[in-house]
PDB file of C-alpha atoms in Angstrom:
ATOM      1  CA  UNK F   1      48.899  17.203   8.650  1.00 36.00           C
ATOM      2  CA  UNK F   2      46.873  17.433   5.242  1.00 38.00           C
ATOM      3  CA  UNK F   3      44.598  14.530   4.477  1.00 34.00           C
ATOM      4  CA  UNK F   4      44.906  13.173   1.173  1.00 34.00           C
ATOM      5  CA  UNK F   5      41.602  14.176  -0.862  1.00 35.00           C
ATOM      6  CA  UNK F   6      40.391  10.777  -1.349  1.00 34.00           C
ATOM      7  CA  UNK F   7      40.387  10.307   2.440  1.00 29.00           C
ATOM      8  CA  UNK F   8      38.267  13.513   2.731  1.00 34.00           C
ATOM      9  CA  UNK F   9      35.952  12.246   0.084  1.00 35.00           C
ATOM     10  CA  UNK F  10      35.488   8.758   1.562  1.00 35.00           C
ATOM     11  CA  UNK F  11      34.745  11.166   4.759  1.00 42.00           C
ATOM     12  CA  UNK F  12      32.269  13.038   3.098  1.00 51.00           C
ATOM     13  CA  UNK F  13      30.778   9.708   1.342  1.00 77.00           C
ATOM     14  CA  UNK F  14      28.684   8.414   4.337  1.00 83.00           C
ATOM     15  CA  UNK F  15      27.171  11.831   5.290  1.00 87.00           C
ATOM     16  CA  UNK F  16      26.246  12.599   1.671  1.00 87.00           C
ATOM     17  CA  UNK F  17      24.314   8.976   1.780  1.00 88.00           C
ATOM     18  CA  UNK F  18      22.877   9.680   4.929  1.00 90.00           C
ATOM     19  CA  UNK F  19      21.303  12.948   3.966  1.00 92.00           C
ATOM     20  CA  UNK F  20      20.319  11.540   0.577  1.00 93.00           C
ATOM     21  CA  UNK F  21      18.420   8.489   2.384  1.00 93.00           C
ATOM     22  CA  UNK F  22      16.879  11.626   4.712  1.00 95.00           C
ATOM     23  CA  UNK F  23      15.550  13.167   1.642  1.00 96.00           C
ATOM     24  CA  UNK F  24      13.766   9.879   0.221  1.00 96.00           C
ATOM     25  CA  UNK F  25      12.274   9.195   4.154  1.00 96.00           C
ATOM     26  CA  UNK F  26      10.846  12.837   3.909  1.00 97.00           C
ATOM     27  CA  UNK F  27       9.925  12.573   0.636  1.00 97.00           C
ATOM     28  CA  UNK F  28       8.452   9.410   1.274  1.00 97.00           C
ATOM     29  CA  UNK F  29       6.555  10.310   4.737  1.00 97.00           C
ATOM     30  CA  UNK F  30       5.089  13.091   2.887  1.00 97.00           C
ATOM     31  CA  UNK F  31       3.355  11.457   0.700  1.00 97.00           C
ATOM     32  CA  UNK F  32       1.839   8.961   2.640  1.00 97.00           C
ATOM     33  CA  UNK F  33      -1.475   7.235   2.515  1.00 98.00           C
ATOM     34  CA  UNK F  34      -3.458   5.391   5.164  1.00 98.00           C
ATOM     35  CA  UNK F  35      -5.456   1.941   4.388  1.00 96.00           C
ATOM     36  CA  UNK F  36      -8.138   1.482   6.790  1.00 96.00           C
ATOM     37  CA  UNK F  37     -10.795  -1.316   7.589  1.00 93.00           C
ATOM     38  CA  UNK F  38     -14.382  -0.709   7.148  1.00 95.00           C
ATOM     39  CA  UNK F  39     -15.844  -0.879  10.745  1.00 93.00           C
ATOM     40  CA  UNK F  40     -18.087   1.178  12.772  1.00 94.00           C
ATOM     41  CA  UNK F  41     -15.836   3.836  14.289  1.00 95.00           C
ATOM     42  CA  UNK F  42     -13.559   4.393  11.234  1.00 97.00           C
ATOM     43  CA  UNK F  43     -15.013   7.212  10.675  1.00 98.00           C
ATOM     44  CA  UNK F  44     -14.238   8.829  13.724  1.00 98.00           C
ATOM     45  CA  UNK F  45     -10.877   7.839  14.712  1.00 98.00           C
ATOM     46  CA  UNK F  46      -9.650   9.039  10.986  1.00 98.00           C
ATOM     47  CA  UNK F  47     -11.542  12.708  11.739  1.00 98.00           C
ATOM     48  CA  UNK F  48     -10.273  12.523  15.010  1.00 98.00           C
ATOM     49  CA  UNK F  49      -6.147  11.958  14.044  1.00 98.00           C
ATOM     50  CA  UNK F  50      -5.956  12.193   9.984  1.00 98.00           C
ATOM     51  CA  UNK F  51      -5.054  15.804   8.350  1.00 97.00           C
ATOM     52  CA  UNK F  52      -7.289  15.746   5.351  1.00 97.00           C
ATOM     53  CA  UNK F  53      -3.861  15.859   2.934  1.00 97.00           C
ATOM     54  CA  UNK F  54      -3.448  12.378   4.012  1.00 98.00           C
ATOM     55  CA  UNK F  55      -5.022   9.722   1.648  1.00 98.00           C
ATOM     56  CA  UNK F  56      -6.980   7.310   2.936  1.00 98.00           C
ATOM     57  CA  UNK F  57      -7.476   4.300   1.539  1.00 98.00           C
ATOM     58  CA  UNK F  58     -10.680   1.558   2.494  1.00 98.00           C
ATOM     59  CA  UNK F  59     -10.351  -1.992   2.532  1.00 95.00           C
ATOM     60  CA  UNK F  60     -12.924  -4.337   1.131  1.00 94.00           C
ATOM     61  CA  UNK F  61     -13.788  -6.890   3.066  1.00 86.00           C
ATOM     62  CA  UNK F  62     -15.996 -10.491   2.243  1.00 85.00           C
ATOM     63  CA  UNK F  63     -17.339 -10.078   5.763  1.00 85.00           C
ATOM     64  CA  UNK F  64     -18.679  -7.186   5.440  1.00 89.00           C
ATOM     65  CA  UNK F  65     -19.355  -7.031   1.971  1.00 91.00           C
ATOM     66  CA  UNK F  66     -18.574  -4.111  -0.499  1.00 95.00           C
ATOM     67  CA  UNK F  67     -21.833  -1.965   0.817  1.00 96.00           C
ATOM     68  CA  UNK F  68     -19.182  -1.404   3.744  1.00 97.00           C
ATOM     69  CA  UNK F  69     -16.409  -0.148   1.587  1.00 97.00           C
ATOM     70  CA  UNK F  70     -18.155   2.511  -0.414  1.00 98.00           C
ATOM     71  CA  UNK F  71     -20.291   3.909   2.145  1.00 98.00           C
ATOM     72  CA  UNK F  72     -17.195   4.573   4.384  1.00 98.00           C
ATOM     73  CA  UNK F  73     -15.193   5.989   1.043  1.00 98.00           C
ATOM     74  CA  UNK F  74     -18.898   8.104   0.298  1.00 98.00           C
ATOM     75  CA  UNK F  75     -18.578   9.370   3.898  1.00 98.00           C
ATOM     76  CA  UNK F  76     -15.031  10.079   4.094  1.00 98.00           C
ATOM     77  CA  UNK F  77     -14.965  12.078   0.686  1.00 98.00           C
ATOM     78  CA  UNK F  78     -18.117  13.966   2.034  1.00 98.00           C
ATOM     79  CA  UNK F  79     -15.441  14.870   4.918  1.00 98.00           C
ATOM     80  CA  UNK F  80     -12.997  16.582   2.316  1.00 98.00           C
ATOM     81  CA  UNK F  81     -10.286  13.318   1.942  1.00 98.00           C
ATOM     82  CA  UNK F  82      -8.683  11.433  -0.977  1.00 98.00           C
ATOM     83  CA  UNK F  83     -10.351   8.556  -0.512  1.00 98.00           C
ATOM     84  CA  UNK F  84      -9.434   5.612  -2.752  1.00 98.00           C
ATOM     85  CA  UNK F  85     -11.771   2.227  -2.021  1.00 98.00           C
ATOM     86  CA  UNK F  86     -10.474  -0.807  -2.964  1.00 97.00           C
ATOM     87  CA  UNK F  87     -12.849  -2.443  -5.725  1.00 97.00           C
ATOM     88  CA  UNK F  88     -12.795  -6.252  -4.646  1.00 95.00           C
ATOM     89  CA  UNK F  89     -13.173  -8.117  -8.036  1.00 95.00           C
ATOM     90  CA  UNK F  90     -14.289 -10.857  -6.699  1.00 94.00           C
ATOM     91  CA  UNK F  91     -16.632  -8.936  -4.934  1.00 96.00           C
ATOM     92  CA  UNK F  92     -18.640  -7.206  -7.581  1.00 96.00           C
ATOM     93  CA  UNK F  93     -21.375  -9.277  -9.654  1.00 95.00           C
ATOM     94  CA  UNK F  94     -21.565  -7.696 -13.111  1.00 96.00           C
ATOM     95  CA  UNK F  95     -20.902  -5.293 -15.641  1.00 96.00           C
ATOM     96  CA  UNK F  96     -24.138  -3.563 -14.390  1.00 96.00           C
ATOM     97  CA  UNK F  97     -23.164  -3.555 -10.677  1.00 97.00           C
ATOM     98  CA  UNK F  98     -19.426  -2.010 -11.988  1.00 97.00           C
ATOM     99  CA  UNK F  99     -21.621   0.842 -13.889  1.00 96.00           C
ATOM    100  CA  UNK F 100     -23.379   1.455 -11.009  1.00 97.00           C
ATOM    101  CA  UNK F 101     -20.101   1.529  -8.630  1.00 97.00           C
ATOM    102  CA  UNK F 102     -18.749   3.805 -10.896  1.00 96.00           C
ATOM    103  CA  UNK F 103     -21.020   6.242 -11.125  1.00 96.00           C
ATOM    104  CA  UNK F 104     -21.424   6.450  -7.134  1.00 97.00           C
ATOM    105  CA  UNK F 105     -17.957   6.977  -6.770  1.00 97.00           C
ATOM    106  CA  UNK F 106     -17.418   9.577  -9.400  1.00 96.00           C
ATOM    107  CA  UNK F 107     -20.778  11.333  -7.949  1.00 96.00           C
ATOM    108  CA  UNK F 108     -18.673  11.302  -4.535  1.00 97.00           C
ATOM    109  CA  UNK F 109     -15.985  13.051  -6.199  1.00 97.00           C
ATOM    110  CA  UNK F 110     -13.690  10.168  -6.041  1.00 98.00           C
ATOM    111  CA  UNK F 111     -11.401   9.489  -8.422  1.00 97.00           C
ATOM    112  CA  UNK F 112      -9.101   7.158  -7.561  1.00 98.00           C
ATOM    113  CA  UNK F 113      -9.502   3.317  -7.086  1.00 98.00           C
ATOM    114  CA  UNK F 114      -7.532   0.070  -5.986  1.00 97.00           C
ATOM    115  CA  UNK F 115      -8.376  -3.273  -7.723  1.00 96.00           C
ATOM    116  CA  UNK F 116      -7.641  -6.207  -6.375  1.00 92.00           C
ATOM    117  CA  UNK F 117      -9.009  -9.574  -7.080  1.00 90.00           C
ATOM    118  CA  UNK F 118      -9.728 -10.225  -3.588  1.00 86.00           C
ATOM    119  CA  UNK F 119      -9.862 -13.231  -1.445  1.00 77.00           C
ATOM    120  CA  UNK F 120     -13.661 -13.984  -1.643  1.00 79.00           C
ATOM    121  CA  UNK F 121     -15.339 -16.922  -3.954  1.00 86.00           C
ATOM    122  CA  UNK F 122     -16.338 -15.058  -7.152  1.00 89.00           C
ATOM    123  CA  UNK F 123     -19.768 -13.392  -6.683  1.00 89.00           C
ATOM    124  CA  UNK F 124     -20.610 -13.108 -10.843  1.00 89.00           C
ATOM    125  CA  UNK F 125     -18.794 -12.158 -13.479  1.00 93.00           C
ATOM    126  CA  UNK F 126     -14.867 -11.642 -12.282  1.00 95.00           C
ATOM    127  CA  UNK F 127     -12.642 -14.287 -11.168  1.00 92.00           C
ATOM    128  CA  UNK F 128      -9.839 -12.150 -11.170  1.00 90.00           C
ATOM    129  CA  UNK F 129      -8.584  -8.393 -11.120  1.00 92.00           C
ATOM    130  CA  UNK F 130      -7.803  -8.204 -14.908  1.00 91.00           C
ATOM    131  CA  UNK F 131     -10.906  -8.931 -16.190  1.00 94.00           C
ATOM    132  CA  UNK F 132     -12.938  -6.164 -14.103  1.00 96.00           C
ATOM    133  CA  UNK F 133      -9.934  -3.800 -15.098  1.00 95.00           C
ATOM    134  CA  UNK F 134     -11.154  -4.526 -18.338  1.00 94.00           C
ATOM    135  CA  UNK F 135     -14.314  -3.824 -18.167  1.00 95.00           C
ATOM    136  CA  UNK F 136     -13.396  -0.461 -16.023  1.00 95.00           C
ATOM    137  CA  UNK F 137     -11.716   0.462 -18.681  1.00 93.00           C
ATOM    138  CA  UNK F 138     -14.397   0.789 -20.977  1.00 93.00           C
ATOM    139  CA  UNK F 139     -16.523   3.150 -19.156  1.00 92.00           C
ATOM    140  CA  UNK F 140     -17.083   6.958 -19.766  1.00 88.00           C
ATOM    141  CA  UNK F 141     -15.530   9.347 -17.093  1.00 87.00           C
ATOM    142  CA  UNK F 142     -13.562   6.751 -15.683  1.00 88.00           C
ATOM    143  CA  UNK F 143     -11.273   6.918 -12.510  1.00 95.00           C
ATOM    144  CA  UNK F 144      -7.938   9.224 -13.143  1.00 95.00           C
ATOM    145  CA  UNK F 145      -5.792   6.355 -10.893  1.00 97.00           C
ATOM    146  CA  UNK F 146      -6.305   2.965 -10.456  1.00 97.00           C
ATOM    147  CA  UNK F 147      -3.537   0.916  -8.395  1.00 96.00           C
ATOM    148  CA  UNK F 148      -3.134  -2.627  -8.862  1.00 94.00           C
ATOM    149  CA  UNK F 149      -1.265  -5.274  -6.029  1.00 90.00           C
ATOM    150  CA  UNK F 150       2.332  -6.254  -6.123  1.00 89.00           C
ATOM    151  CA  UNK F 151       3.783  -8.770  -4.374  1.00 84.00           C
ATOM    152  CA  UNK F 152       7.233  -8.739  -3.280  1.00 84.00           C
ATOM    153  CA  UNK F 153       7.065 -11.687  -1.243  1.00 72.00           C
ATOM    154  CA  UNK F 154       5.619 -14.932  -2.523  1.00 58.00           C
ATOM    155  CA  UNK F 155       1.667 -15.178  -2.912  1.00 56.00           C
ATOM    156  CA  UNK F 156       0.369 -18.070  -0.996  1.00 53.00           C
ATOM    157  CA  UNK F 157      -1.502 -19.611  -4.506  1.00 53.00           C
ATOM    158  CA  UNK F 158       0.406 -17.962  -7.115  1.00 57.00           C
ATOM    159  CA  UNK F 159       3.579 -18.272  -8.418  1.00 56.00           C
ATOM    160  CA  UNK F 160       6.487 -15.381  -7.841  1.00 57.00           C
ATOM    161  CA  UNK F 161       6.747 -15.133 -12.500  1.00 62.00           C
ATOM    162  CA  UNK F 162       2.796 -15.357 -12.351  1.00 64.00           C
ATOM    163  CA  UNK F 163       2.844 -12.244 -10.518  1.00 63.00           C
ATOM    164  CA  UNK F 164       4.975 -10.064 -11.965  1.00 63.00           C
ATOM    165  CA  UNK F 165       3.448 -11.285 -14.995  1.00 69.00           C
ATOM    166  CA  UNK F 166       0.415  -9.999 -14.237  1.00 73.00           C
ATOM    167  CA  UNK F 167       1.419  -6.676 -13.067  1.00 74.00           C
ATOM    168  CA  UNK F 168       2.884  -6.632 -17.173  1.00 73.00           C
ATOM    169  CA  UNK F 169      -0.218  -7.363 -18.037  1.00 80.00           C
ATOM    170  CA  UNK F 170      -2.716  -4.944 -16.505  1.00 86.00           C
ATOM    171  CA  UNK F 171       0.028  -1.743 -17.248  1.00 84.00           C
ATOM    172  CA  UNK F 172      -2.432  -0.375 -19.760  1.00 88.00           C
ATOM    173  CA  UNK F 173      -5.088  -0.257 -17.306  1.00 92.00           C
ATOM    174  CA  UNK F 174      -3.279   0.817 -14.344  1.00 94.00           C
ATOM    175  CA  UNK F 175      -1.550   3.576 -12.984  1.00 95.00           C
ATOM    176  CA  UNK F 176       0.274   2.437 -10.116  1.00 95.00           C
ATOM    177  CA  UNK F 177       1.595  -0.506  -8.436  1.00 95.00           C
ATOM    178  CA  UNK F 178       0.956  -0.868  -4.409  1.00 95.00           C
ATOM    179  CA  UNK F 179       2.966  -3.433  -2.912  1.00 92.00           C
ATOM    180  CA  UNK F 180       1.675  -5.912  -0.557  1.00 86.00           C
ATOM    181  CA  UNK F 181       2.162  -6.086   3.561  1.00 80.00           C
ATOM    182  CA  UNK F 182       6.405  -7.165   3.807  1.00 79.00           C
ATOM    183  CA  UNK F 183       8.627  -7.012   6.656  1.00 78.00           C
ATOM    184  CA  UNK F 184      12.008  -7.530   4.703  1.00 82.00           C
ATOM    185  CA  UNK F 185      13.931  -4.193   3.233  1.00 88.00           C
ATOM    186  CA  UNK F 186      16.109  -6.688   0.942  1.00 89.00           C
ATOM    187  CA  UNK F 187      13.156  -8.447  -0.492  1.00 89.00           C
ATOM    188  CA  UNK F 188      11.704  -5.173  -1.469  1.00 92.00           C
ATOM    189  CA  UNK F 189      15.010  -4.034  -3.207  1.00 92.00           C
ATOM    190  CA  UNK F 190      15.167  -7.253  -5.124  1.00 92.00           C
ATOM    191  CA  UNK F 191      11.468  -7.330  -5.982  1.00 89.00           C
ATOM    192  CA  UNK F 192      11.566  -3.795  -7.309  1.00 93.00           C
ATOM    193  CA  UNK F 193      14.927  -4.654  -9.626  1.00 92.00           C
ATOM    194  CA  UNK F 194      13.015  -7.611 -10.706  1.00 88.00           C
ATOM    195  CA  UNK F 195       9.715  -5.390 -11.462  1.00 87.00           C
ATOM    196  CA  UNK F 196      12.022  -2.743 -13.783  1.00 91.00           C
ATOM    197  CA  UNK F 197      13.920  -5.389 -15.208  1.00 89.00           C
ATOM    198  CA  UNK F 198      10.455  -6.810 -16.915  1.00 85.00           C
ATOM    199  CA  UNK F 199       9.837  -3.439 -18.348  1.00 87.00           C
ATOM    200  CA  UNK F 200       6.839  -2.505 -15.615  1.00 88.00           C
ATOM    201  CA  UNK F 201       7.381   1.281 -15.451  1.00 91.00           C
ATOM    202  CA  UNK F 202       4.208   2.488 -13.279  1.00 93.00           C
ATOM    203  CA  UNK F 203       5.026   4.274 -10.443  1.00 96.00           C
ATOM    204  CA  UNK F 204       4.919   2.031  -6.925  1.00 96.00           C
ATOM    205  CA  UNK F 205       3.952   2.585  -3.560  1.00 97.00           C
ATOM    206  CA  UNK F 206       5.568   0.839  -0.748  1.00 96.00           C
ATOM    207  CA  UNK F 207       3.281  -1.016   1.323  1.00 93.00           C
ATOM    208  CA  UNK F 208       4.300  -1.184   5.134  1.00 89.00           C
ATOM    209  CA  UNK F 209       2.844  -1.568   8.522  1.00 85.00           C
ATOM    210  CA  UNK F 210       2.376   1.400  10.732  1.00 85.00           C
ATOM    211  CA  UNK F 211       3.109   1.152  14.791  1.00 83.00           C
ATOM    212  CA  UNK F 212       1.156  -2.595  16.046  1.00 72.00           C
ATOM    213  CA  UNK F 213      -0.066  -3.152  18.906  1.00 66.00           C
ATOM    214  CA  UNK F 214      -0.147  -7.031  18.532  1.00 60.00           C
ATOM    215  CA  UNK F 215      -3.250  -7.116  21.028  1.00 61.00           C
ATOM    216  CA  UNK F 216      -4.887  -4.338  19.032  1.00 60.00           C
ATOM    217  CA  UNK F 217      -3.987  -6.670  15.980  1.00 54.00           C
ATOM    218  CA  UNK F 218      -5.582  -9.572  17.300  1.00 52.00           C
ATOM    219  CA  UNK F 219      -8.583  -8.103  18.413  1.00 57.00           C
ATOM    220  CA  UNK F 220      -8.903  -6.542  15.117  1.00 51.00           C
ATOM    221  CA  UNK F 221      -8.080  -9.573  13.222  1.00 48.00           C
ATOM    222  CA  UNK F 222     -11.120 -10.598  15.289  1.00 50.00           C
ATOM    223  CA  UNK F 223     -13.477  -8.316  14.388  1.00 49.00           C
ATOM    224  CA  UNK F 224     -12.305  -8.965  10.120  1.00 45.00           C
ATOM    225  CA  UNK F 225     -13.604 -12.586  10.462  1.00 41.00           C
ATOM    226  CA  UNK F 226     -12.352 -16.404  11.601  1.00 36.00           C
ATOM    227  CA  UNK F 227     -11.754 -17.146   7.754  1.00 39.00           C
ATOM    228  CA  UNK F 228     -10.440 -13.360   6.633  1.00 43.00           C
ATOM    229  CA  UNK F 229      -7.916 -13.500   9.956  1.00 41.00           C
ATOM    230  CA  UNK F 230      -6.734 -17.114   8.382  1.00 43.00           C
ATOM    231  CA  UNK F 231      -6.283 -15.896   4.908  1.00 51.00           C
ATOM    232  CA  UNK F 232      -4.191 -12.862   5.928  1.00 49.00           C
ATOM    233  CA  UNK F 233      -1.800 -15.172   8.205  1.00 48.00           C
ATOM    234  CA  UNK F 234      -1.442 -17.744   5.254  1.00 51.00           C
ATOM    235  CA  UNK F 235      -0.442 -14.918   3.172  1.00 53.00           C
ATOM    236  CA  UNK F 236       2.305 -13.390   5.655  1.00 52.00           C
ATOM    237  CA  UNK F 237       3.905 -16.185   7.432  1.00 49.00           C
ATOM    238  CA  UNK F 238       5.741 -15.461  10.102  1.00 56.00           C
ATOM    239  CA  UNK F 239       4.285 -12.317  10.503  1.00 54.00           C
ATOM    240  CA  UNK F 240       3.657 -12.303  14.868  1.00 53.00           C
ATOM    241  CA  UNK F 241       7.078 -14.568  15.093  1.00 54.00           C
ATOM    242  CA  UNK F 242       8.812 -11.083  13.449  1.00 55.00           C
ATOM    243  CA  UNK F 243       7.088  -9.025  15.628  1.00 53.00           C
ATOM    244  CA  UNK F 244       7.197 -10.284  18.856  1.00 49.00           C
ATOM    245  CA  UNK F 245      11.093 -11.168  18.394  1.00 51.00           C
ATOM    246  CA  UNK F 246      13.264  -9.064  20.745  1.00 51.00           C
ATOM    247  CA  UNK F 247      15.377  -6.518  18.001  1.00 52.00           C
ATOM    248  CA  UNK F 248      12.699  -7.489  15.460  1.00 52.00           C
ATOM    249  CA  UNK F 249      10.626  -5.795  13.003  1.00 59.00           C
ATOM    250  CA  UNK F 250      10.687  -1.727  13.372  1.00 73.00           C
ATOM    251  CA  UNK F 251       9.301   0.716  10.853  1.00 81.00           C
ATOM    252  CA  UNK F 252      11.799   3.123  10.956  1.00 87.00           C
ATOM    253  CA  UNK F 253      14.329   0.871  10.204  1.00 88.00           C
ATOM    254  CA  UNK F 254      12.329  -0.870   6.992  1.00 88.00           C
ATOM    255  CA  UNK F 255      11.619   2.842   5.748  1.00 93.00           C
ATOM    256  CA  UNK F 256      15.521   3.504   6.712  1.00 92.00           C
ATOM    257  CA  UNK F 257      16.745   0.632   4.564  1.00 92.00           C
ATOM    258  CA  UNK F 258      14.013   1.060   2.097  1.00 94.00           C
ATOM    259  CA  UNK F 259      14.864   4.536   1.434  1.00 95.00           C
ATOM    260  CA  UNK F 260      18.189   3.256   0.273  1.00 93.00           C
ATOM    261  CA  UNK F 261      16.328   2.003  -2.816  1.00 94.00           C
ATOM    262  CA  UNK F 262      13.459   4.608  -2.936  1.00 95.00           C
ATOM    263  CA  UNK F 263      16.500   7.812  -3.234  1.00 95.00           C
ATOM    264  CA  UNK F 264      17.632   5.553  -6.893  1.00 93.00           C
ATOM    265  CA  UNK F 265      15.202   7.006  -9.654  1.00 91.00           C
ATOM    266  CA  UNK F 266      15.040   4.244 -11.262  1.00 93.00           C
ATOM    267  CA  UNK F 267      13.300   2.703  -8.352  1.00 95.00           C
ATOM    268  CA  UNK F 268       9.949   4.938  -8.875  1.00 96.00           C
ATOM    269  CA  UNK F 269       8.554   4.307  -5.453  1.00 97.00           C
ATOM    270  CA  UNK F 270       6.847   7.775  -5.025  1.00 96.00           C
ATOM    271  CA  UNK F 271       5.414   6.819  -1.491  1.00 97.00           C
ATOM    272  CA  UNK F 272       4.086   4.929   0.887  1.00 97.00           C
ATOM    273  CA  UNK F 273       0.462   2.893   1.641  1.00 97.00           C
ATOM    274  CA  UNK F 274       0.758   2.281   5.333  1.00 95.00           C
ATOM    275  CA  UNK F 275      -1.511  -0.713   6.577  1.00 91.00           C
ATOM    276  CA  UNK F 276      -2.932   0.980   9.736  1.00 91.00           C
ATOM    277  CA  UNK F 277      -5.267  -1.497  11.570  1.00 87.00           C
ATOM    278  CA  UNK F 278      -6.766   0.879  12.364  1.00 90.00           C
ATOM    279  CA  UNK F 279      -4.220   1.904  14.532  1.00 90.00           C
ATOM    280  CA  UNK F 280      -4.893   5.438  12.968  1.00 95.00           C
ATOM    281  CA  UNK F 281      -4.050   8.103  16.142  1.00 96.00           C
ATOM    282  CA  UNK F 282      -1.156   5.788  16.351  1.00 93.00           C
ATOM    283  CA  UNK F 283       0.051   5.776  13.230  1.00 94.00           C
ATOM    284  CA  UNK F 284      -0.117   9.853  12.338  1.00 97.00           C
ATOM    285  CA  UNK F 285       2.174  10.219  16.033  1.00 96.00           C
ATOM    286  CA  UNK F 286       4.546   8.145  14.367  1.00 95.00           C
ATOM    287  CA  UNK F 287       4.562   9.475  10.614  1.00 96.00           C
ATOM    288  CA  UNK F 288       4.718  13.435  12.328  1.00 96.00           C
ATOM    289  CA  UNK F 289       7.498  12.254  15.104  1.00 95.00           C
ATOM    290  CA  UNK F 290       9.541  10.394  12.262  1.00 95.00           C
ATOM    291  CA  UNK F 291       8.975  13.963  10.098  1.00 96.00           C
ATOM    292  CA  UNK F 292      10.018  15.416  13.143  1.00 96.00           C
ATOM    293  CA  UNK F 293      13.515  14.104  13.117  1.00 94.00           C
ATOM    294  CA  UNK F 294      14.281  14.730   9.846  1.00 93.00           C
ATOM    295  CA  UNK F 295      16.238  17.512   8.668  1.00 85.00           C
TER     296      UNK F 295
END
């Protein structure tokens, strides 16, 4: 019997939106980068699991002050990665001490950066992210991409227009948007129609966890700091409840669904910043295995 050539076409529809979601996993997969916490066998366990065409990114951290951050990046870099360290505005004093970051970095042959404004009480001169991305601006042989923080789900102390607001306003010193830690494919999708809608244009990378060991996450969430530990659970409520539910959270579904949005140009998510905890060995088996699958 001949089928009518819209049936075959509605046929072919699903495959053809399965292999285009493939592409945008692989696409995204591949260009991958790793945040990391500054702690005393970092080093290692990124030598030890972490191709050196992964990017790695290094967290800064008020308990272990910003010392911790760049001498990991320094070390790292020295090891032959693309290291980007995340410059804590809160965290840096002056105009002098920003100078004086810069040129370190550079020296190290890094030339990427992430500034946030951090979760610290100012230490000088920068309350906020916009106003050291001001002054980084100014300097000679500055950094060829800086990313600035998205958030697609509500920020515990600032409102949801505030945000997006401030993404408009730090475009001209930015490069690239990096969203923060979220568990929800649909909130992403809305978030990033919301983001193009404004006229925000840069390029995004999808934050996302890696593979958790919740027990590995709590003793890590340990070792951060009592008051860092509370700050990161204020910001993602209901974080463990999504986790430990039977049928709950899975990254291969979120990238699944997410690639949904990333295969639309218009989205401009160009890859993904995976929040290891460390987890690193972990999370490479599961980047390669997921690679692994895909056609």
């Amino acid at each position: 019997m001949k089928i009518p050539t819209g049936v075959r076409r509605s046929q072919r529809g699903p495959r053809a939106q399965r292999a285009t979601r493939e592409q945008a996993m692989r696409r995204l997969l591949e260009h991958t980068r790793y945040e990391v916490l500054p702690t005393a066998t970092t080093e290692d366990k990124v030598l030890a699991a972490v191709p050196t065409d992964v990017a790695v990114t290094v967290t800064a951290s008020p308990g272990k002050g910003l010392e911790a951050t760049l001498t990991l990046s320094e070390t790292l870099a020295g090891h032959g990665y693309a290291v980007v360290p995340h410059l804590a505005a809160r965290m840096v004093r002056d105009h002098a001490e920003l100078v004086d970051i810069r040129a370190r970095l550079r020296a190290a042959g890094i030339s990427a950066v992430f500034v946030p404004g951090g979760d610290a009480e100012p230490a000088g001169d920068y309350t906020d992210a916009f106003s050291l991305l001001e002054d980084l601006a100014t300097l000679a042989d500055p950094f060829t991409h800086v990313g600035i923080a998205g958030y697609p789900e509500s920020h515990p102390t600032i409102a949801d227009d505030l945000t997006v607001q401030a993404m408009w306003d730090k475009r001209r010193h930015a490069t690239h948007v990096v969203s923060n830690l979220t568990f929800d494919a649909a909130t992403i999708r809305d978030w990033v129609g919301r983001m193009r809608l404004r006229g925000i244009t840069m390029p995004l990378l999808l934050g996302m966890p890696g593979p958790i060991d919740r027990a590995k996450l709590l003793t890590m969430a340990t070792k951060i700091g009592v008051g860092e530990s509370t700050r990161f659970l204020a910001k993602h409520k209901g974080t463990f409840a999504r986790l430990a539910a039977p049928g709950g959270f899975t990254g291969e579904r979120f990238l699944r669904d997410c690639a949904t949005v990333a295969a639309q140009p218009t989205a401009g998510i160009e890859g993904l910043h995976v929040f290891t905890f460390n987890q690193v060995a972990e999370t490479e088996a599961w980047r390669q295995g997921l690679l692994s699958e895909l056609p």
